[in-house]
XYZ file of C-alpha atoms in Angstrom:
682
model
C -95.471 -25.946 -60.140
C -92.027 -24.339 -59.853
C -91.664 -23.164 -56.273
C -87.881 -23.224 -55.816
C -87.460 -19.573 -56.763
C -90.688 -18.476 -55.116
C -89.937 -20.277 -51.864
C -86.470 -18.834 -51.707
C -87.455 -15.268 -52.530
C -90.900 -15.044 -50.980
C -91.981 -17.532 -48.360
C -88.696 -17.844 -46.526
C -88.333 -14.054 -46.516
C -91.548 -13.805 -44.517
C -89.496 -14.686 -41.445
C -86.574 -12.417 -42.212
C -86.212 -9.094 -40.417
C -87.741 -6.453 -42.638
C -85.401 -3.536 -42.016
C -82.352 -5.358 -40.725
C -79.932 -5.330 -42.333
C -80.681 -2.491 -44.724
C -78.593 -2.276 -47.906
C -75.534 -0.131 -47.386
C -75.780 1.691 -50.714
C -79.195 3.342 -50.438
C -77.788 6.705 -49.419
C -79.536 6.685 -46.040
C -76.686 7.945 -43.876
C -77.311 11.629 -44.499
C -81.056 11.256 -44.268
C -81.005 9.669 -40.789
C -79.445 12.857 -39.477
C -82.247 14.925 -41.042
C -85.287 12.965 -39.869
C -85.258 11.806 -36.233
C -87.091 8.653 -35.222
C -89.895 10.125 -33.132
C -91.653 7.886 -30.576
C -94.272 9.544 -28.382
C -96.341 7.737 -25.723
C -98.950 10.491 -25.908
C -99.550 13.806 -27.666
C -100.078 17.111 -25.909
C -103.621 18.464 -25.915
C -102.885 21.857 -24.376
C -104.611 24.881 -25.853
C -102.878 26.964 -28.471
C -103.362 30.352 -29.943
C -105.716 30.915 -32.844
C -102.683 31.563 -35.032
C -101.303 28.146 -34.203
C -104.713 26.596 -34.797
C -104.892 28.192 -38.241
C -101.317 27.108 -38.994
C -102.077 23.535 -37.907
C -105.194 23.443 -40.075
C -103.216 24.716 -43.047
C -100.501 22.129 -42.446
C -103.041 19.305 -42.180
C -104.705 20.437 -45.381
C -101.366 20.431 -47.225
C -100.386 17.053 -45.785
C -103.735 15.448 -46.555
C -103.633 16.676 -50.157
C -99.921 15.774 -50.482
C -99.331 19.065 -52.311
C -95.682 19.839 -51.597
C -93.394 22.271 -53.419
C -90.382 19.971 -53.233
C -88.677 17.348 -51.073
C -87.618 19.829 -48.387
C -91.187 21.106 -48.090
C -92.464 17.521 -47.770
C -89.931 16.636 -45.060
C -90.632 19.824 -43.098
C -94.369 19.055 -43.219
C -93.736 15.503 -42.037
C -91.585 16.597 -39.092
C -94.359 18.950 -37.940
C -97.324 16.675 -38.577
C -95.996 13.819 -36.432
C -95.914 16.198 -33.434
C -99.617 16.986 -33.806
C -102.675 15.311 -32.317
C -104.395 13.382 -33.704
C -101.911 11.823 -36.086
C -102.850 11.466 -39.759
C -104.402 8.166 -40.775
C -102.570 5.406 -42.611
C -104.304 6.500 -45.838
C -102.963 10.037 -45.414
C -99.452 8.771 -44.687
C -99.705 6.593 -47.804
C -100.605 9.648 -49.888
C -97.583 11.443 -48.417
C -95.213 8.560 -49.239
C -96.696 8.282 -52.743
C -95.905 11.965 -53.301
C -92.247 11.291 -52.431
C -92.235 8.302 -54.798
C -93.464 10.580 -57.590
C -90.460 12.805 -56.804
C -88.265 9.663 -57.192
C -87.091 9.982 -53.566
C -87.101 6.226 -53.043
C -84.177 6.234 -50.607
C -86.044 8.691 -48.354
C -89.327 6.762 -48.306
C -87.708 3.705 -46.671
C -86.589 5.285 -43.349
C -89.732 7.447 -43.245
C -91.824 4.275 -43.389
C -89.932 3.029 -40.379
C -90.664 6.251 -38.507
C -94.386 5.991 -39.343
C -94.443 2.384 -38.134
C -92.801 3.444 -34.853
C -95.737 5.811 -34.309
C -97.941 2.695 -34.091
C -99.548 3.378 -37.460
C -100.324 -0.087 -38.777
C -99.146 -1.054 -42.236
C -101.582 -2.084 -44.932
C -100.995 -3.696 -48.311
C -100.875 -0.269 -49.986
C -98.105 1.041 -47.700
C -96.059 -2.136 -48.082
C -96.509 -2.007 -51.866
C -94.961 1.469 -51.745
C -91.934 0.020 -49.940
C -91.649 -2.862 -52.408
C -91.657 -0.343 -55.267
C -88.913 1.739 -53.618
C -86.635 -1.251 -53.058
C -87.203 -2.418 -56.641
C -86.457 1.067 -58.005
C -83.210 1.039 -56.010
C -82.337 -2.343 -57.594
C -82.795 -4.264 -54.346
C -85.569 -6.622 -55.378
C -84.425 -9.087 -52.685
C -85.461 -6.543 -50.031
C -88.705 -6.117 -51.960
C -89.348 -9.818 -51.439
C -88.685 -9.312 -47.717
C -91.621 -6.903 -47.700
C -93.678 -9.465 -49.620
C -92.860 -11.917 -46.842
C -93.993 -9.335 -44.286
C -97.341 -8.986 -46.109
C -97.870 -12.752 -45.796
C -96.697 -12.828 -42.161
C -99.114 -10.043 -41.174
C -101.974 -11.926 -42.785
C -102.523 -9.203 -45.362
C -103.619 -10.030 -48.869
C -101.091 -9.228 -51.651
C -102.661 -7.305 -54.502
C -102.014 -7.550 -58.214
C -99.905 -4.395 -57.753
C -97.694 -6.326 -55.297
C -96.994 -9.038 -57.846
C -96.593 -6.626 -60.779
C -94.118 -4.458 -58.850
C -91.956 -7.435 -57.856
C -92.045 -8.836 -61.393
C -90.954 -5.442 -62.716
C -88.175 -5.329 -60.106
C -86.880 -8.739 -61.192
C -86.942 -7.650 -64.833
C -85.091 -4.415 -63.998
C -82.275 -6.546 -62.554
C -82.270 -8.853 -65.586
C -83.711 -11.791 -63.617
C -86.223 -12.672 -66.315
C -86.419 -16.389 -65.440
C -87.241 -15.487 -61.853
C -89.855 -13.010 -63.101
C -91.539 -15.675 -65.253
C -91.434 -18.163 -62.357
C -93.027 -15.629 -60.020
C -95.581 -14.710 -62.699
C -96.627 -18.375 -62.958
C -96.768 -18.620 -59.158
C -99.081 -15.594 -59.103
C -101.442 -17.174 -61.660
C -101.450 -20.461 -59.739
C -102.521 -18.574 -56.609
C -105.559 -17.338 -58.512
C -104.412 -13.801 -59.329
C -105.340 -12.565 -62.776
C -102.419 -10.666 -64.373
C -103.299 -7.181 -65.558
C -101.768 -5.070 -68.305
C -99.033 -3.804 -65.949
C -97.968 -7.351 -65.073
C -97.852 -8.479 -68.687
C -96.073 -5.278 -69.769
C -93.375 -5.826 -67.131
C -92.673 -9.357 -68.423
C -92.815 -8.233 -72.068
C -90.329 -5.448 -71.325
C -88.055 -7.852 -69.422
C -88.035 -10.335 -72.302
C -87.174 -7.541 -74.744
C -84.347 -6.256 -72.538
C -82.873 -9.776 -72.439
C -82.978 -10.026 -76.230
C -85.900 -12.465 -76.365
C -88.104 -10.365 -78.652
C -89.815 -13.434 -80.113
C -90.769 -14.527 -76.606
C -92.197 -11.056 -75.964
C -94.280 -11.218 -79.158
C -95.523 -14.669 -78.131
C -96.551 -13.357 -74.706
C -98.333 -10.429 -76.364
C -100.478 -12.914 -78.317
C -101.229 -14.956 -75.167
C -102.129 -11.769 -73.347
C -104.775 -10.947 -75.964
C -106.048 -14.545 -75.976
C -106.516 -14.382 -72.187
C -108.636 -11.266 -72.510
C -106.095 -8.723 -71.271
C -105.868 -5.753 -73.630
C -102.299 -4.502 -74.239
C -101.646 -0.780 -73.997
C -99.183 1.506 -75.748
C -96.505 0.701 -73.126
C -96.706 -3.013 -73.991
C -96.384 -2.357 -77.714
C -93.629 0.232 -77.251
C -91.417 -2.303 -75.460
C -91.539 -4.658 -78.460
C -91.323 -1.889 -81.081
C -88.237 -0.551 -79.294
C -86.609 -4.010 -79.281
C -87.358 -4.524 -82.989
C -85.958 -1.083 -83.810
C -82.776 -1.740 -81.827
C -82.387 -4.901 -83.905
C -82.821 -2.735 -87.048
C -85.982 -4.679 -87.926
C -87.842 -1.591 -89.074
C -90.360 -3.385 -91.310
C -91.378 -5.680 -88.442
C -91.690 -2.684 -86.104
C -93.955 -0.857 -88.569
C -96.053 -3.997 -88.981
C -96.557 -4.163 -85.206
C -97.432 -0.463 -85.197
C -100.159 -1.175 -87.768
C -101.545 -3.988 -85.598
C -101.531 -1.646 -82.633
C -103.474 1.026 -84.547
C -105.964 -1.581 -85.801
C -106.755 -2.390 -82.168
C -107.538 1.263 -81.517
C -104.341 1.957 -79.554
C -102.754 5.268 -80.548
C -98.956 5.575 -80.745
C -97.305 8.153 -78.501
C -94.088 10.151 -78.671
C -92.070 7.163 -77.401
C -93.377 4.986 -80.260
C -92.292 7.543 -82.849
C -88.940 8.123 -81.131
C -88.130 4.403 -81.436
C -89.015 4.341 -85.142
C -87.221 7.606 -85.961
C -84.092 6.431 -84.127
C -84.142 3.161 -86.087
C -84.389 4.988 -89.429
C -81.536 7.305 -88.458
C -79.348 4.328 -87.508
C -80.129 2.808 -90.908
C -78.997 6.041 -92.610
C -82.513 6.854 -93.828
C -82.681 10.471 -92.692
C -85.307 11.496 -95.254
C -87.678 8.775 -94.069
C -86.992 9.783 -90.473
C -87.924 13.394 -91.254
C -91.085 12.205 -93.039
C -92.045 10.180 -89.962
C -91.394 13.236 -87.802
C -93.814 15.237 -89.973
C -96.391 12.436 -89.713
C -96.006 12.526 -85.940
C -96.623 16.275 -85.813
C -99.570 15.844 -88.196
C -101.159 13.468 -85.681
C -100.844 16.165 -82.975
C -98.141 14.214 -81.142
C -95.639 16.771 -79.902
C -91.947 15.892 -80.374
C -89.947 15.974 -77.142
C -86.273 16.644 -76.465
C -85.435 13.017 -77.326
C -87.109 13.281 -80.748
C -85.157 16.399 -81.648
C -81.874 15.033 -80.292
C -82.233 11.797 -82.290
C -82.775 13.768 -85.503
C -80.026 16.284 -84.774
C -77.444 13.625 -83.977
C -78.209 11.791 -87.213
C -78.186 14.937 -89.371
C -74.867 16.046 -87.874
C -73.235 12.646 -88.459
C -74.285 12.806 -92.111
C -72.898 16.327 -92.479
C -76.355 17.849 -93.026
C -75.511 20.786 -90.798
C -77.879 23.300 -92.425
C -80.764 20.892 -91.848
C -79.560 20.457 -88.261
C -79.601 24.231 -87.720
C -83.147 24.431 -89.117
C -84.207 21.656 -86.743
C -82.760 23.596 -83.803
C -84.839 26.643 -84.772
C -88.026 24.552 -84.970
C -87.146 22.977 -81.646
C -86.828 26.344 -79.895
C -89.995 27.679 -81.592
C -91.896 24.717 -80.128
C -90.657 25.541 -76.648
C -88.225 22.631 -76.360
C -84.978 23.868 -74.827
C -81.707 22.382 -76.150
C -79.805 20.305 -73.589
C -76.202 19.109 -73.272
C -76.833 16.255 -75.727
C -78.201 18.716 -78.307
C -75.070 20.848 -78.112
C -72.834 17.755 -78.076
C -74.319 16.519 -81.362
C -73.813 19.898 -83.036
C -70.281 20.318 -81.691
C -69.371 16.836 -82.935
C -71.009 17.543 -86.307
C -69.085 20.779 -86.806
C -65.825 19.129 -85.743
C -66.289 16.141 -88.056
C -66.828 18.477 -90.997
C -63.945 20.877 -90.270
C -66.046 23.757 -88.923
C -64.152 24.040 -85.661
C -64.791 27.781 -85.251
C -68.537 27.101 -85.126
C -67.975 24.262 -82.670
C -65.956 26.601 -80.435
C -68.680 29.242 -80.608
C -71.240 26.639 -79.513
C -69.073 25.600 -76.578
C -68.838 29.185 -75.354
C -72.587 29.592 -75.935
C -73.176 26.616 -73.636
C -71.005 28.184 -70.962
C -72.817 31.518 -71.378
C -76.135 29.752 -70.720
C -74.768 28.165 -67.525
C -74.901 24.773 -69.196
C -71.890 22.693 -68.277
C -70.129 21.061 -71.252
C -69.048 17.490 -70.578
C -65.642 15.895 -70.963
C -66.703 14.467 -74.353
C -67.343 17.987 -75.729
C -63.903 19.155 -74.642
C -62.125 16.024 -75.919
C -63.560 16.179 -79.445
C -62.799 19.908 -79.661
C -59.195 19.390 -78.571
C -58.778 16.646 -81.182
C -60.305 18.821 -83.927
C -58.266 21.912 -83.042
C -55.069 19.909 -83.479
C -56.270 18.440 -86.788
C -57.096 21.914 -88.102
C -53.718 23.268 -86.983
C -55.235 25.585 -84.335
C -52.739 24.505 -81.673
C -52.670 27.879 -79.898
C -56.352 27.539 -78.952
C -55.937 24.131 -77.326
C -54.601 25.578 -74.073
C -57.630 27.895 -73.861
C -59.919 24.866 -73.971
C -57.854 23.038 -71.348
C -57.994 26.127 -69.111
C -61.776 26.298 -69.540
C -62.029 22.641 -68.556
C -60.131 23.325 -65.347
C -62.233 26.436 -64.673
C -65.453 24.429 -65.050
C -64.169 21.630 -62.831
C -64.298 19.079 -65.660
C -61.697 16.400 -65.032
C -59.949 15.238 -68.227
C -60.296 11.517 -68.879
C -57.980 9.163 -70.735
C -59.589 10.146 -74.076
C -58.833 13.829 -73.421
C -55.223 13.114 -72.476
C -54.722 10.805 -75.468
C -56.085 13.536 -77.763
C -53.565 15.992 -76.298
C -50.630 13.586 -76.687
C -51.677 12.695 -80.242
C -52.184 16.352 -81.164
C -48.783 17.482 -79.928
C -47.157 14.501 -81.705
C -49.017 15.469 -84.892
C -47.369 18.902 -84.734
C -43.934 17.513 -83.775
C -44.105 19.083 -80.303
C -42.684 15.974 -78.687
C -41.639 17.675 -75.440
C -45.220 18.835 -74.815
C -46.530 15.394 -75.732
C -44.101 13.778 -73.288
C -45.160 16.121 -70.459
C -48.803 15.154 -70.879
C -47.887 11.480 -71.166
C -45.755 11.559 -68.004
C -48.664 13.195 -66.173
C -50.889 10.313 -67.326
C -48.372 7.724 -66.136
C -48.006 9.371 -62.718
C -51.820 9.480 -62.430
C -52.074 5.815 -63.385
C -54.407 6.380 -66.349
C -52.046 5.759 -69.275
C -53.334 2.793 -71.298
C -52.015 0.770 -74.238
C -53.373 3.361 -76.673
C -51.516 6.149 -74.811
C -48.219 4.304 -75.269
C -49.008 3.485 -78.913
C -49.753 7.157 -79.658
C -46.459 8.403 -78.199
C -44.498 5.545 -79.798
C -46.018 6.548 -83.146
C -45.041 10.176 -82.488
C -41.441 9.193 -81.773
C -41.339 7.003 -84.909
C -42.674 9.831 -87.085
C -40.003 12.137 -85.609
C -37.338 9.458 -86.300
C -36.669 9.038 -82.556
C -36.713 5.253 -82.876
C -34.600 4.571 -79.787
C -37.016 6.600 -77.631
C -39.890 4.639 -79.135
C -38.153 1.347 -78.281
C -37.531 2.468 -74.689
C -41.195 3.316 -74.310
C -42.184 -0.069 -75.729
C -39.870 -1.882 -73.291
C -41.426 0.075 -70.394
C -44.954 -1.210 -71.066
C -44.679 -4.661 -69.391
C -43.288 -3.004 -66.240
C -46.481 -0.929 -66.067
C -48.652 -4.021 -66.397
C -49.583 -3.212 -69.996
C -49.456 -5.694 -72.869
C -48.657 -4.160 -76.280
C -51.305 -4.926 -78.889
C -50.988 -5.458 -82.640
C -51.309 -1.714 -83.279
C -48.309 -1.029 -80.999
C -46.179 -3.639 -82.778
C -47.248 -2.414 -86.222
C -46.354 1.168 -85.310
C -42.820 0.164 -84.325
C -42.343 -2.144 -87.318
C -43.370 0.722 -89.620
C -41.042 3.117 -87.784
C -38.099 0.736 -88.077
C -38.681 0.258 -91.828
C -38.911 3.996 -92.428
C -35.706 4.500 -90.424
C -33.939 2.004 -92.709
C -33.640 -0.701 -90.027
C -34.901 -3.583 -92.129
C -33.489 -6.443 -90.057
C -34.700 -4.893 -86.808
C -38.192 -4.627 -88.295
C -38.161 -8.298 -89.357
C -36.818 -9.366 -85.944
C -39.497 -7.320 -84.254
C -42.113 -9.090 -86.347
C -40.799 -12.445 -85.084
C -40.815 -11.055 -81.535
C -44.452 -10.133 -82.033
C -45.293 -13.736 -82.928
C -43.243 -15.052 -79.971
C -45.308 -12.944 -77.550
C -48.585 -14.354 -78.834
C -49.557 -11.626 -81.298
C -50.313 -12.872 -84.788
C -49.320 -10.498 -87.603
C -52.455 -8.969 -89.103
C -53.223 -7.546 -92.533
C -51.595 -4.228 -91.531
C -48.372 -6.005 -90.459
C -48.187 -7.764 -93.828
C -48.833 -4.540 -95.742
C -46.002 -2.776 -93.825
C -43.547 -5.603 -94.567
C -44.528 -5.892 -98.234
C -44.388 -2.137 -98.754
C -40.924 -1.954 -97.187
C -39.585 -4.869 -99.236
C -41.054 -3.540 -102.498
C -39.574 -0.087 -101.908
C -36.178 -1.764 -101.523
C -36.785 -3.729 -104.736
C -36.738 -7.082 -102.918
C -39.655 -8.623 -104.795
C -38.535 -12.210 -104.189
C -38.849 -11.824 -100.399
C -42.093 -9.904 -100.851
C -43.581 -12.732 -102.947
C -42.610 -15.315 -100.306
C -44.581 -13.338 -97.708
C -47.432 -12.865 -100.178
C -47.682 -16.634 -100.798
C -47.621 -17.267 -97.047
C -50.507 -14.827 -96.728
C -52.545 -16.666 -99.357
C -52.408 -19.853 -97.264
C -53.101 -18.063 -93.964
C -56.367 -16.735 -92.536
C -55.346 -13.242 -93.696
C -56.268 -13.237 -97.360
C -54.605 -10.476 -99.432
C -56.879 -7.496 -99.995
C -56.745 -4.669 -102.541
C -54.119 -2.790 -100.501
C -51.764 -5.799 -100.580
C -52.279 -6.383 -104.314
C -51.687 -2.704 -105.048
C -48.385 -2.716 -103.121
C -47.106 -5.716 -105.100
C -48.354 -4.516 -108.489
C -46.759 -1.103 -107.877
C -43.492 -2.739 -106.769
C -43.388 -4.893 -109.904
C -44.124 -1.947 -112.195
C -41.355 0.149 -110.630
C -38.692 -2.500 -111.306
C -39.904 -3.057 -114.871
C -41.697 -6.372 -114.284
C -44.857 -5.247 -116.026
C -45.783 -8.734 -117.253
C -45.708 -10.047 -113.685
C -47.732 -7.062 -112.522
C -50.348 -7.588 -115.235
C -50.538 -11.310 -114.441
C -51.112 -10.513 -110.752
C -53.757 -7.976 -111.759
C -55.505 -10.605 -113.924
C -55.290 -13.196 -111.125
C -56.964 -10.737 -108.786
C -59.943 -10.460 -111.156
C -60.085 -14.247 -111.678
C -60.331 -14.705 -107.907
C -63.427 -12.545 -107.890
C -61.757 -9.676 -106.030
C -62.953 -6.389 -107.471
C -59.954 -4.075 -108.093
C -60.327 -0.602 -106.636
C -59.395 2.680 -108.300
C -55.891 2.603 -106.741
C -55.058 -0.756 -108.370
C -56.412 0.366 -111.756
C -54.411 3.599 -111.531
C -51.225 1.669 -110.658
C -51.546 -0.757 -113.595
C -52.484 2.079 -116.004
C -49.410 4.030 -114.894
C -47.203 0.955 -115.386
C -48.565 0.424 -118.914
C -48.085 4.110 -119.794
C -44.493 4.052 -118.556
C -43.817 1.127 -120.921
C -45.406 3.100 -123.813
C -48.302 0.604 -123.977
C -50.866 3.372 -124.353
C -53.510 1.339 -126.171
C -53.456 -1.294 -123.421
C -53.594 1.454 -120.783
C -56.592 3.043 -122.501
C -58.293 -0.365 -122.754
C -57.869 -0.981 -118.994
C -59.106 2.569 -118.331
C -62.344 1.852 -120.213
C -62.701 -1.616 -118.690
C -62.616 -0.197 -115.178
C -65.677 1.945 -115.923
C -67.460 -1.070 -117.384
C -66.666 -2.992 -114.198
C -68.321 -0.350 -112.053
C -65.116 1.278 -110.778
C -65.188 4.946 -111.755
C -61.865 6.749 -112.386
C -61.020 9.501 -109.919
C -59.011 12.700 -110.418
C -55.645 10.985 -109.931
C -56.516 8.227 -112.404
C -57.412 10.788 -115.105
C -54.203 12.721 -114.515
C -52.101 9.533 -114.743
C -53.490 8.436 -118.132
C -53.498 12.010 -119.526
C -49.842 12.367 -118.509
C -49.099 9.062 -120.279
C -50.506 10.388 -123.562
C -48.878 13.816 -123.113
C -45.438 12.319 -122.430
C -45.677 10.420 -125.699
C -47.134 13.469 -127.486
C -50.505 11.933 -128.315
C -52.219 15.322 -128.157
C -55.540 14.221 -129.670
C -56.185 11.463 -127.127
C -54.928 13.662 -124.269
C -57.268 16.450 -125.380
C -60.214 14.045 -125.471
C -59.461 12.814 -121.945
C -59.019 16.369 -120.634
C -62.499 17.209 -121.946
C -63.870 14.170 -120.145
C -61.987 14.929 -116.914
C -63.179 18.540 -116.739
C -66.770 17.513 -117.545
C -66.668 15.269 -114.470
C -65.506 18.140 -112.269
C -61.889 17.005 -111.913
C -58.808 19.217 -112.328
C -55.355 19.009 -113.815
C -52.588 18.514 -111.244
C -49.184 20.238 -111.340
C -47.485 17.510 -113.432
C -50.241 17.533 -116.063
C -50.077 21.340 -116.233
C -46.290 21.318 -116.724
C -46.603 18.819 -119.572
C -49.355 20.912 -121.165
C -47.242 24.068 -120.967
C -44.253 22.229 -122.449
C -46.285 20.898 -125.389
C -47.999 24.249 -125.957
C -44.717 25.616 -127.338
C -45.504 23.681 -130.496
C -49.274 23.275 -130.211
C -51.366 25.434 -127.902
C -54.624 23.470 -128.477
C -54.531 21.759 -125.077
C -53.409 24.903 -123.249
C -56.361 26.856 -124.680
C -58.695 24.001 -123.764
C -57.534 23.944 -120.148
C -57.578 27.746 -119.903
C -61.163 27.868 -121.178
C -62.532 24.887 -119.265
C -60.703 24.630 -115.951
C -61.303 28.067 -114.509
C -62.639 26.350 -111.389
C -59.602 24.105 -111.074
C -58.771 23.366 -107.500
C -55.380 21.759 -108.213
C -53.610 24.198 -110.490
C -54.217 27.529 -112.124
C -53.223 27.266 -115.794
C -52.236 30.662 -117.223
């Protein structure tokens, strides 16, 4: 029998002072000033008016039934009732405290219990169980065990509720081993666990990631003759769903139904959320319909789960329909509902709608959160609606919403995006003076300076970081290396790369791509290949981006054979070329007048499961047009238009040039590309 935990937490606590010391974070300071500690040696029995008698009777009736409007009403009733004679019984006080527990006023119940005890109303197991529950709900299970010790010291008998509440408290604080130890101690003392006890342990095991242990306990529970309820099953179904084990969750649901236990809204919410996370929106909607068909009413969580998923997938019309159904069913949208829609509209470039929703929230006296404002600010900048950003910032201030580091970073990034470096610097300096600028804040402004060719300012900012206690990360280094290359400072970029390694930051795949791209643009293929070979032996294996940079560099300096060999090596290594690599090699072949080889590669890419995109079609069509192969170009134009792609400006110019001698292609484009989004051929 393991008694180390039990002795420490239970038996020894029997001799510890129950209320002293109380935890300092229960929020009791204000309450002590509201509810005095009354101690009366006797109660007045003088006569009163009939009005007072009626009022007292009414008050007693309310107190005895524990029917209070709200917390203030309950406290006012308590302050009056303890002045009356006779005092309510312990049972009536217990009903009163239970009413406050139902209102989640745990921090108020604790000092009130002390006041009741001072009135010489003896505690019973029920009243002390209430206190244990309050301490556990306030995440002070150790004080709950003090009350358990008091139960033992007073010679009272703990009930199964006592044990279940403490076990739940331990699980709430993640002390699952202690909960299991105490559970075993309870069984050894002859207490038979009930469904609440088992459910608490099952839930604790699930929260700690031991879902298999929870399933094992569920089986033992049934074997011991204790019937699980929907709460027990929901804990495991939720854990399985969070692990994306949908099939296993559905299997458990079937077992649950076979035992005659009906799923509730929480069960369906877990399953719907899992399907949404797996990207299976249609199945989630089908499950929602099944839920409604079983007369289980969706709640705000059900609707919010669906809405968030639909918005992320860009299914905004479906999201709007869901909102209408939600309102028709009497479920009012909350902040999360609006947040999902605002994010959805922003992600899919419908910022005007997102703005309208924000103002709708404000009009309904619903306070938007800092996340809503931050994503809107970011989207307004991306859509070029810079003038409206200040309106949103002003609204934030008006609503008392304090910008966080994400909001400030969005502002700095947005102003940098629109080359308003002075505005970006003002916001950044405000962040620094407030002590909230982080590594990302510096990286954003450094990137802005690099894009504006203010490299020296970027370097100054980088040098400032260590003095602010910030360590640049790989993204910061990569930003500066890129900026130095683009500013033509090749040696500085290479030196900076060495500096990066010296300070403990290993170059990553992005660093290598920046260096290779810079070297290839300067035609220094020998140096680029040295770095490439070093990559092949490092933990950073070249990806499609790296191969494309090298193949493009080789093609541009006329080393087509080397480019084609590298392309072939890529395939031999089992790396599947993407459309960018195919387009690059096709363009290189076309430039060398190797049109048959280019066409062969073009067809091979389709056979390999890589479909040509609009740019790829334009590249090969231009190759045939430049070498006046009108028939093949015409065939490819037919194919391109059939797939919904359009001619770009270069293709159109070549078509117009060739149409002076043969207007076949021009007529074809005029007839078939009326919906062209790239160029209007006239």
